[in-house]
């Protein structure tokens, strides 16, 4: 029987620092308690109708305070409770103002049926909430489910009151995602009928695939369905690789096909699902190995017998009693890397072809060939014995093989590198080419090789970062006006000037120039500009995220990112244009601490502004976000806890900064930014799996 389990929630990047007694949640709780005391005083001397309204205001605060207190007590496990409490805290005055419509206005005549119904519903809210809060709620520990159930129980009558008084229905503020057919399942459905596998294996895979097709309709099962489908696709990849490998002997081919069928049987049975998954993963690692040997099999000078023996040894090693049928993933990975290097070497071309440094090329080519022959002779040992690299001689062979290939790759970089330098600073190209030729010649000299590799690796990394810089094309077109404070043209002129000096420095042999340090600062600046464009484009509209039930940020906390960050980018741009490297670095250090949150706000705001814009604001919104539990069809349902963590600790960060607790603020800052970066990746993955909401 094939069954599916829901995927576990993702872990947070790290645990947040402990907040202590003086938290933002505790501060909000103190304000609520003070207001409650004053409201109780006023309610004690008020007549009936006015007292009911004041009791409504009191109970909103008691409910908010209970959530804040319970969440604060639960420390890092209390973020959902804190966020729910803070939402009522932020919205309490809007709710008060709506309820004040029920206060007697002194006019004579009967009240309308709408007002009477609103009063009755408010009374129900007060009765339910008072009974709850006068009892043992909140309990020592509160879960998201219990919070949802409690808020729905208490706030449903209040939703009726607010809806009647506002003249709007209360909508649930969880956003459902759209459905998108799984690419993996589509591929599996297309490939399975024609896959080169036995009829019994095809029948078993067909039964599994059919079950996955049905499971795709359930949001909570979708991640597991896609994981399973990918495993089966990788198995079909292996089947294709085996069919194309004419060099396989029949015994090894049959052994692989038997393993495939056994793994499928194990996987289909719920009782053996886990060992079946493991067996499928192990088999999947063999597909790339077989394809690489197939590629090499048509090359002259390849010892195909040794490669076939190595693959056979890897498979046979799993058949021992000690390994219990398991193929060593470490051995498969090592063998795969070596085979990939062998393929990459043959893609470099003929060493005898005319061109620069052909003498050096031929010498390095011969050194590589010698190292490959020595290593291939011991591949069988490497494949069959997971601990074989503990042998210094074998470990040295593997390292030499890698180094000789890298040496050859450096030669092929000369032409492209010189072309890039010529684009940047034509006058530097000739001297630069001479420098790189010297480094390449040093590769054949053991005493000079480390210095040559260090220099060329440094240039390669710098070139990848500096030419072009992130967002450079948009800056040249006059983009990023807000982020640069209108200095886009001046910034690109600065980039051109510094990059030319960087190229000149390399032509002079200065591998760690001041110009390189400045270019790295400009790289950090343009990267920050690129990463914040989505948020900057939203502007004040980013506040619409506070209509989403999974999100809640203090407006001043949000403004600290959406308003303050662009201002810091303007200061950083001005410092870059003026040549103030210390000022630029200071601004960048500050900006980079918040860029993760900015990216997340931009991504979420862009994704959700459409559906959130259709939802009401004000008191109706506060209630709509607080009643009704999310379903598995809700956008980012599995990440509710992490989103709550992010919002809660972003507000705690601001409070720690205001109260002068720098060490605590630094710890929270790291946690928030790391979590935000992780959530950005989650949103990207969610877009891949689900259609936009």
Coordinates of N, CA and C in Angstrom, one line a residue, residues 186-386:
X186 N 4.8 15.6 -14.8 CA 4.6 15.6 -16.3 C 5.7 14.9 -17.0
X187 N 6.9 15.1 -16.5 CA 8.0 14.4 -17.1 C 7.9 12.9 -16.9
X188 N 7.6 12.5 -15.7 CA 7.4 11.1 -15.4 C 6.4 10.4 -16.3
X189 N 5.3 11.1 -16.4 CA 4.2 10.6 -17.2 C 4.6 10.4 -18.7
X190 N 5.4 11.3 -19.2 CA 5.8 11.3 -20.6 C 6.8 10.2 -20.8
X191 N 7.7 10.0 -19.9 CA 8.9 9.1 -20.1 C 8.6 7.6 -19.8
X192 N 7.7 7.4 -18.8 CA 7.5 6.0 -18.3 C 7.1 5.0 -19.4
X193 N 6.2 5.3 -20.3 CA 5.8 4.3 -21.3 C 6.9 3.8 -22.2
X194 N 7.9 4.6 -22.5 CA 8.9 4.3 -23.5 C 10.3 4.0 -22.8
X195 N 10.3 4.0 -21.5 CA 11.6 3.8 -20.7 C 12.1 2.4 -21.0
X196 N 13.5 2.2 -21.1 CA 14.1 0.9 -21.4 C 14.2 0.1 -20.1
X197 N 13.1 -0.4 -19.6 CA 13.0 -1.2 -18.4 C 12.2 -2.4 -18.6
X198 N 12.3 -3.4 -17.8 CA 11.5 -4.6 -17.9 C 10.0 -4.4 -17.7
X199 N 9.2 -5.3 -18.2 CA 7.7 -5.1 -18.1 C 7.3 -5.1 -16.6
X200 N 7.9 -5.9 -15.8 CA 7.5 -6.0 -14.4 C 7.8 -4.7 -13.7
X201 N 9.0 -4.2 -13.9 CA 9.4 -2.9 -13.3 C 8.5 -1.8 -13.8
X202 N 8.2 -1.8 -15.1 CA 7.3 -0.7 -15.6 C 5.9 -0.8 -14.9
X203 N 5.4 -2.0 -14.7 CA 4.1 -2.1 -14.1 C 4.1 -1.6 -12.6
X204 N 5.2 -1.9 -11.9 CA 5.3 -1.4 -10.5 C 5.5 0.2 -10.5
X205 N 6.3 0.7 -11.4 CA 6.4 2.1 -11.5 C 5.1 2.8 -11.9
X206 N 4.4 2.2 -12.8 CA 3.1 2.7 -13.2 C 2.1 2.9 -12.0
X207 N 2.1 1.8 -11.2 CA 1.2 1.9 -10.0 C 1.6 3.0 -9.0
X208 N 3.0 3.2 -8.8 CA 3.4 4.3 -8.0 C 3.1 5.6 -8.6
X209 N 3.3 5.8 -9.9 CA 3.1 7.0 -10.6 C 1.6 7.4 -10.5
X210 N 0.7 6.4 -10.7 CA -0.7 6.7 -10.6 C -1.1 7.2 -9.2
X211 N -0.5 6.7 -8.2 CA -0.9 7.2 -6.9 C -0.3 8.6 -6.7
X212 N 0.8 8.9 -7.2 CA 1.4 10.2 -7.2 C 0.5 11.2 -7.9
X213 N -0.1 10.9 -9.0 CA -0.9 11.7 -9.8 C -2.1 12.2 -8.9
X214 N -2.7 11.2 -8.2 CA -3.8 11.5 -7.3 C -3.4 12.4 -6.1
X215 N -2.2 12.1 -5.6 CA -1.7 12.9 -4.4 C -1.4 14.4 -4.8
X216 N -1.2 14.7 -6.1 CA -0.8 16.0 -6.5 C -1.9 17.0 -6.1
X217 N -3.1 16.6 -6.1 CA -4.2 17.5 -5.8 C -4.2 18.0 -4.4
X218 N -3.5 17.4 -3.5 CA -3.5 17.8 -2.1 C -2.3 18.6 -1.7
X219 N -2.5 19.8 -1.3 CA -1.4 20.8 -1.1 C -0.4 20.2 -0.1
X220 N -0.9 19.6 1.0 CA 0.0 19.1 2.0 C 0.9 18.0 1.5
X221 N 0.5 17.3 0.4 CA 1.3 16.2 -0.1 C 2.2 16.6 -1.2
X222 N 2.0 17.8 -1.8 CA 2.7 18.2 -3.0 C 4.2 18.1 -2.8
X223 N 4.9 18.6 -1.7 CA 6.3 18.4 -1.6 C 6.8 17.0 -1.7
X224 N 6.1 16.1 -1.0 CA 6.5 14.7 -1.0 C 6.3 14.1 -2.3
X225 N 5.2 14.4 -3.0 CA 4.9 13.9 -4.3 C 6.0 14.3 -5.3
X226 N 6.5 15.5 -5.2 CA 7.5 15.9 -6.2 C 8.9 15.3 -5.8
X227 N 9.1 15.1 -4.5 CA 10.4 14.4 -4.1 C 10.4 12.9 -4.7
X228 N 9.2 12.2 -4.5 CA 9.1 10.9 -5.0 C 9.2 10.8 -6.6
X229 N 8.6 11.8 -7.2 CA 8.6 11.8 -8.7 C 10.1 12.0 -9.2
X230 N 10.8 12.9 -8.5 CA 12.2 13.1 -8.9 C 13.0 11.8 -8.7
X231 N 12.8 11.1 -7.7 CA 13.5 9.8 -7.5 C 13.2 8.8 -8.6
X232 N 12.0 8.8 -9.1 CA 11.6 7.9 -10.2 C 12.2 8.3 -11.5
X233 N 12.2 9.7 -11.7 CA 12.8 10.2 -12.9 C 14.3 9.9 -13.0
X234 N 15.0 10.0 -11.8 CA 16.4 9.6 -11.8 C 16.6 8.1 -12.0
X235 N 15.7 7.3 -11.6 CA 15.8 5.9 -12.0 C 15.6 5.7 -13.5
X236 N 14.7 6.4 -14.1 CA 14.6 6.3 -15.6 C 15.9 6.8 -16.3
X237 N 16.5 7.9 -15.7 CA 17.8 8.3 -16.2 C 18.8 7.2 -16.2
X238 N 18.9 6.5 -15.1 CA 19.8 5.3 -15.0 C 19.5 4.3 -16.1
X239 N 18.2 4.0 -16.2 CA 17.8 3.0 -17.2 C 18.2 3.4 -18.6
X240 N 18.1 4.7 -19.0 CA 18.5 5.2 -20.3 C 20.1 5.1 -20.4
X241 N 20.8 5.4 -19.3 CA 22.2 5.3 -19.3 C 22.7 3.9 -19.6
X242 N 22.0 2.9 -18.9 CA 22.4 1.5 -19.1 C 22.1 1.1 -20.5
X243 N 21.0 1.5 -21.1 CA 20.6 1.1 -22.5 C 21.6 1.7 -23.5
X244 N 22.2 2.9 -23.2 CA 23.1 3.5 -24.1 C 24.5 3.0 -24.0
X245 N 24.8 2.3 -22.9 CA 26.2 1.8 -22.6 C 26.5 0.5 -23.2
X246 N 26.9 0.6 -24.5 CA 27.2 -0.7 -25.2 C 28.4 -1.4 -24.7
X247 N 29.2 -0.7 -23.9 CA 30.4 -1.3 -23.3 C 30.2 -2.2 -22.1
X248 N 28.9 -2.1 -21.6 CA 28.6 -2.9 -20.4 C 28.6 -4.4 -20.8
X249 N 29.1 -5.3 -19.9 CA 29.0 -6.7 -20.2 C 27.6 -7.1 -19.6
X250 N 27.1 -8.3 -20.1 CA 25.8 -8.7 -19.8 C 25.6 -9.0 -18.3
X251 N 26.6 -9.5 -17.6 CA 26.5 -9.8 -16.2 C 26.2 -8.5 -15.4
X252 N 27.0 -7.4 -15.7 CA 26.9 -6.2 -15.0 C 25.5 -5.5 -15.3
X253 N 25.1 -5.6 -16.6 CA 23.9 -5.0 -17.0 C 22.7 -5.7 -16.3
X254 N 22.7 -7.0 -16.2 CA 21.7 -7.7 -15.5 C 21.7 -7.4 -14.0
X255 N 22.8 -7.3 -13.4 CA 22.9 -6.9 -12.0 C 22.3 -5.6 -11.7
X256 N 22.5 -4.6 -12.6 CA 22.0 -3.3 -12.4 C 20.5 -3.3 -12.6
X257 N 20.0 -4.0 -13.5 CA 18.5 -4.1 -13.7 C 17.8 -4.8 -12.6
X258 N 18.5 -5.8 -12.0 CA 17.9 -6.5 -10.9 C 17.8 -5.5 -9.7
X259 N 18.9 -4.8 -9.5 CA 18.9 -3.8 -8.4 C 17.8 -2.8 -8.5
X260 N 17.6 -2.3 -9.8 CA 16.5 -1.3 -10.0 C 15.1 -1.9 -9.6
X261 N 14.9 -3.1 -10.1 CA 13.5 -3.7 -9.8 C 13.4 -3.9 -8.3
X262 N 14.4 -4.4 -7.6 CA 14.3 -4.6 -6.2 C 14.0 -3.3 -5.4
X263 N 14.7 -2.2 -5.9 CA 14.5 -0.9 -5.2 C 13.1 -0.4 -5.4
X264 N 12.5 -0.6 -6.6 CA 11.1 -0.2 -6.8 C 10.2 -1.0 -6.0
X265 N 10.4 -2.3 -5.8 CA 9.5 -3.1 -4.9 C 9.6 -2.6 -3.5
X266 N 10.8 -2.3 -3.0 CA 10.9 -1.8 -1.7 C 10.2 -0.5 -1.5
X267 N 10.4 0.4 -2.5 CA 9.8 1.7 -2.4 C 8.3 1.7 -2.4
X268 N 7.7 0.8 -3.2 CA 6.3 0.8 -3.3 C 5.6 0.3 -2.0
X269 N 6.2 -0.5 -1.2 CA 5.7 -1.1 0.0 C 5.9 -0.1 1.2
X270 N 4.9 0.4 1.8 CA 5.0 1.3 2.9 C 5.9 0.8 4.0
X271 N 5.9 -0.5 4.3 CA 6.7 -1.1 5.3 C 8.2 -1.0 5.0
X272 N 8.6 -0.9 3.7 CA 10.0 -0.8 3.4 C 10.3 0.5 2.6
X273 N 9.5 1.5 2.8 CA 9.6 2.7 2.1 C 11.0 3.4 2.2
X274 N 11.5 3.5 3.5 CA 12.7 4.2 3.7 C 13.9 3.5 3.1
X275 N 14.1 2.1 3.3 CA 15.2 1.5 2.6 C 15.0 1.5 1.0
X276 N 13.8 1.6 0.6 CA 13.5 1.7 -0.9 C 14.0 3.1 -1.4
X277 N 13.7 4.1 -0.6 CA 14.2 5.5 -1.0 C 15.7 5.5 -1.1
X278 N 16.3 4.9 0.0 CA 17.8 4.9 0.0 C 18.3 4.2 -1.2
X279 N 17.7 3.0 -1.5 CA 18.2 2.3 -2.6 C 18.1 3.0 -3.9
X280 N 17.0 3.8 -4.1 CA 16.8 4.6 -5.3 C 17.8 5.7 -5.4
X281 N 18.1 6.3 -4.3 CA 19.1 7.4 -4.2 C 20.5 6.9 -4.6
X282 N 20.8 5.7 -4.1 CA 22.1 5.1 -4.4 C 22.2 4.7 -5.9
X283 N 21.2 4.2 -6.4 CA 21.2 3.9 -7.8 C 21.3 5.1 -8.7
X284 N 20.6 6.2 -8.3 CA 20.6 7.4 -9.1 C 22.0 7.9 -9.3
X285 N 22.9 7.7 -8.3 CA 24.3 8.1 -8.4 C 25.1 7.4 -9.5
X286 N 24.6 6.2 -9.9 CA 25.3 5.5 -10.9 C 25.0 6.0 -12.3
X287 N 23.9 6.6 -12.6 CA 23.6 7.1 -13.9 C 24.6 8.0 -14.5
X288 N 25.1 9.1 -13.8 CA 26.1 9.9 -14.3 C 27.4 9.2 -14.5
X289 N 27.8 8.2 -13.6 CA 29.0 7.5 -13.8 C 29.0 6.7 -15.1
X290 N 27.9 6.0 -15.4 CA 27.8 5.2 -16.6 C 27.8 6.1 -17.9
X291 N 27.2 7.3 -17.8 CA 27.2 8.2 -18.9 C 28.6 8.7 -19.2
X292 N 29.3 9.0 -18.2 CA 30.7 9.5 -18.4 C 31.6 8.4 -19.0
X293 N 31.4 7.2 -18.5 CA 32.2 6.1 -19.1 C 31.8 5.9 -20.5
X294 N 30.5 6.0 -20.8 CA 30.1 5.9 -22.2 C 30.8 7.0 -23.1
X295 N 30.8 8.2 -22.6 CA 31.5 9.3 -23.3 C 33.0 9.0 -23.5
X296 N 33.6 8.4 -22.5 CA 35.0 8.1 -22.6 C 35.3 6.9 -23.5
X297 N 34.3 6.0 -23.6 CA 34.6 4.7 -24.3 C 34.9 4.9 -25.8
X298 N 34.6 6.0 -26.4 CA 34.8 6.2 -27.8 C 36.2 6.9 -28.0
X299 N 36.9 7.3 -26.9 CA 38.1 8.0 -27.0 C 39.3 7.0 -27.2
X300 N 40.3 7.4 -28.0 CA 41.5 6.6 -28.1 C 42.3 6.6 -26.8
X301 N 43.0 5.5 -26.5 CA 43.8 5.5 -25.3 C 43.1 5.3 -24.0
X302 N 41.8 5.0 -24.0 CA 41.1 4.8 -22.7 C 41.2 3.3 -22.4
X303 N 41.5 3.1 -21.1 CA 41.5 1.7 -20.6 C 40.1 1.3 -20.2
X304 N 39.3 0.9 -21.2 CA 37.9 0.7 -20.9 C 37.7 -0.5 -19.9
X305 N 38.6 -1.5 -20.0 CA 38.6 -2.6 -19.1 C 38.7 -2.2 -17.6
X306 N 39.6 -1.2 -17.3 CA 39.7 -0.7 -16.0 C 38.5 0.0 -15.5
X307 N 37.9 0.8 -16.4 CA 36.7 1.6 -16.0 C 35.5 0.7 -15.8
X308 N 35.4 -0.3 -16.6 CA 34.3 -1.3 -16.4 C 34.5 -2.1 -15.1
X309 N 35.7 -2.4 -14.8 CA 36.0 -3.1 -13.6 C 35.7 -2.3 -12.3
X310 N 36.0 -0.9 -12.5 CA 35.8 0.0 -11.3 C 34.3 0.1 -11.0
X311 N 33.5 0.2 -12.1 CA 32.0 0.2 -11.9 C 31.5 -1.1 -11.3
X312 N 32.0 -2.2 -11.8 CA 31.6 -3.5 -11.3 C 32.0 -3.6 -9.9
X313 N 33.1 -3.1 -9.5 CA 33.6 -3.3 -8.1 C 32.7 -2.4 -7.2
X314 N 32.3 -1.2 -7.7 CA 31.4 -0.4 -6.9 C 30.1 -1.1 -6.6
X315 N 29.5 -1.7 -7.6 CA 28.2 -2.4 -7.5 C 28.4 -3.6 -6.6
X316 N 29.4 -4.4 -6.8 CA 29.6 -5.6 -6.1 C 29.9 -5.4 -4.6
X317 N 30.6 -4.3 -4.3 CA 30.9 -4.0 -2.9 C 29.6 -3.9 -2.1
X318 N 28.5 -3.5 -2.7 CA 27.3 -3.4 -2.0 C 26.6 -4.7 -1.7
X319 N 27.1 -5.8 -2.3 CA 26.5 -7.1 -2.2 C 27.1 -7.9 -1.0
X320 N 28.0 -7.3 -0.3 CA 28.6 -8.0 0.8 C 27.7 -8.0 2.0
X321 N 27.9 -8.9 2.9 CA 27.0 -9.0 4.1 C 27.2 -7.7 5.0
X322 N 28.4 -7.2 4.9 CA 28.7 -6.0 5.7 C 27.9 -4.8 5.2
X323 N 27.8 -4.6 3.9 CA 27.2 -3.4 3.3 C 25.7 -3.6 3.1
X324 N 25.2 -4.8 3.3 CA 23.7 -5.1 3.2 C 23.1 -4.6 2.0
X325 N 23.7 -4.8 0.8 CA 23.1 -4.4 -0.4 C 23.2 -2.9 -0.8
X326 N 23.9 -2.1 0.1 CA 24.0 -0.7 -0.2 C 25.2 -0.3 -0.9
X327 N 25.1 0.6 -1.9 CA 26.2 1.2 -2.7 C 26.8 2.4 -1.9
X328 N 28.1 2.4 -1.8 CA 28.7 3.5 -1.1 C 28.6 4.8 -1.8
X329 N 27.9 5.8 -1.2 CA 27.7 7.1 -1.9 C 29.0 7.8 -2.0
X330 N 29.9 7.6 -0.9 CA 31.2 8.3 -1.0 C 32.0 7.8 -2.1
X331 N 32.1 6.5 -2.3 CA 32.9 5.9 -3.4 C 32.3 6.3 -4.7
X332 N 31.0 6.3 -4.9 CA 30.3 6.7 -6.1 C 30.7 8.1 -6.4
X333 N 30.6 9.0 -5.4 CA 30.9 10.4 -5.7 C 32.4 10.6 -6.1
X334 N 33.3 9.9 -5.4 CA 34.7 10.1 -5.8 C 35.0 9.6 -7.2
X335 N 34.4 8.4 -7.5 CA 34.6 7.9 -8.9 C 34.0 8.8 -9.9
X336 N 32.8 9.4 -9.6 CA 32.2 10.3 -10.5 C 33.0 11.6 -10.8
X337 N 33.6 12.1 -9.7 CA 34.4 13.3 -9.9 C 35.7 13.0 -10.8
X338 N 36.3 11.9 -10.6 CA 37.4 11.5 -11.4 C 37.0 11.3 -12.8
X339 N 35.9 10.6 -13.1 CA 35.5 10.4 -14.5 C 35.1 11.8 -15.1
X340 N 34.5 12.7 -14.3 CA 34.2 14.0 -14.9 C 35.4 14.8 -15.3
X341 N 36.5 14.6 -14.5 CA 37.8 15.3 -14.9 C 38.3 14.7 -16.1
X342 N 38.2 13.4 -16.3 CA 38.7 12.7 -17.5 C 37.9 13.2 -18.7
X343 N 36.6 13.4 -18.6 CA 35.8 14.0 -19.7 C 36.2 15.4 -20.0
X344 N 36.4 16.2 -18.9 CA 36.8 17.6 -19.1 C 38.1 17.8 -19.8
X345 N 39.0 16.9 -19.5 CA 40.4 16.9 -20.1 C 40.2 16.8 -21.6
X346 N 39.4 15.9 -22.0 CA 39.2 15.6 -23.5 C 38.5 16.7 -24.2
X347 N 37.8 17.5 -23.4 CA 37.1 18.7 -24.0 C 38.0 19.9 -24.2
X348 N 39.3 19.8 -23.7 CA 40.2 20.9 -23.9 C 40.8 20.9 -25.3
X349 N 40.7 19.8 -26.0 CA 41.2 19.8 -27.4 C 42.6 19.3 -27.5
X350 N 43.1 19.3 -28.8 CA 44.4 18.8 -29.2 C 45.5 19.7 -28.7
X351 N 46.5 19.1 -27.9 CA 47.6 19.9 -27.4 C 48.6 20.3 -28.4
X352 N 48.5 19.7 -29.6 CA 49.5 20.0 -30.6 C 49.0 21.1 -31.5
X353 N 47.8 21.6 -31.3 CA 47.3 22.7 -32.1 C 48.1 24.0 -32.0
X354 N 48.3 24.7 -33.0 CA 49.1 26.0 -32.9 C 48.4 27.0 -32.0
X355 N 49.2 27.8 -31.4 CA 48.7 28.8 -30.5 C 49.7 29.2 -29.5
X356 N 49.4 30.2 -28.7 CA 50.3 30.7 -27.7 C 50.6 29.6 -26.6
X357 N 51.8 29.5 -26.2 CA 52.2 28.7 -25.1 C 52.1 27.2 -25.4
X358 N 52.2 26.8 -26.7 CA 52.0 25.4 -27.1 C 53.0 24.5 -26.5
X359 N 54.2 25.0 -26.3 CA 55.2 24.2 -25.6 C 54.8 23.8 -24.2
X360 N 54.4 24.9 -23.5 CA 53.9 24.7 -22.1 C 52.7 23.8 -22.1
X361 N 51.8 24.0 -23.0 CA 50.6 23.2 -23.1 C 50.9 21.7 -23.3
X362 N 51.9 21.4 -24.2 CA 52.2 20.0 -24.5 C 52.8 19.4 -23.2
X363 N 53.7 20.1 -22.5 CA 54.3 19.6 -21.3 C 53.3 19.3 -20.2
X364 N 52.3 20.2 -20.0 CA 51.3 20.0 -19.0 C 50.4 18.9 -19.4
X365 N 50.1 18.8 -20.7 CA 49.3 17.7 -21.3 C 49.9 16.4 -21.0
X366 N 51.2 16.2 -21.2 CA 51.8 14.9 -20.9 C 51.8 14.6 -19.4
X367 N 52.0 15.6 -18.6 CA 51.9 15.4 -17.2 C 50.5 14.9 -16.7
X368 N 49.5 15.5 -17.3 CA 48.1 15.0 -17.0 C 47.9 13.6 -17.4
X369 N 48.3 13.2 -18.7 CA 48.1 11.9 -19.2 C 48.8 10.9 -18.3
X370 N 50.0 11.2 -17.8 CA 50.7 10.3 -16.9 C 50.0 10.1 -15.6
X371 N 49.5 11.2 -15.0 CA 48.7 11.1 -13.8 C 47.4 10.3 -14.0
X372 N 46.8 10.4 -15.1 CA 45.5 9.7 -15.4 C 45.8 8.2 -15.5
X373 N 46.8 7.8 -16.2 CA 47.1 6.4 -16.3 C 47.4 5.8 -15.0
X374 N 48.1 6.5 -14.1 CA 48.4 5.9 -12.8 C 47.2 5.8 -12.0
X375 N 46.3 6.8 -12.1 CA 45.1 6.7 -11.3 C 44.1 5.7 -11.8
X376 N 43.9 5.6 -13.1 CA 42.9 4.6 -13.6 C 43.3 3.2 -13.2
X377 N 44.6 2.9 -13.1 CA 45.1 1.6 -12.7 C 44.6 1.2 -11.3
X378 N 44.3 2.2 -10.5 CA 43.8 2.0 -9.1 C 42.4 2.3 -8.9
X379 N 41.6 2.6 -10.0 CA 40.2 3.0 -9.8 C 39.4 1.9 -9.1
X380 N 39.7 0.6 -9.5 CA 38.9 -0.5 -8.9 C 39.1 -0.5 -7.4
X381 N 40.3 -0.3 -6.9 CA 40.5 -0.2 -5.4 C 39.7 1.0 -4.8
X382 N 39.8 2.1 -5.5 CA 39.1 3.3 -5.0 C 37.6 3.1 -5.0
X383 N 37.0 2.4 -5.9 CA 35.6 2.2 -6.0 C 35.1 1.2 -5.0
X384 N 35.9 0.2 -4.7 CA 35.4 -0.9 -3.8 C 35.7 -0.7 -2.4
X385 N 36.6 0.2 -2.0 CA 37.0 0.4 -0.6 C 36.8 1.8 -0.2
X386 N 35.7 2.1 0.5 CA 35.4 3.5 0.9 C 36.6 4.2 1.6

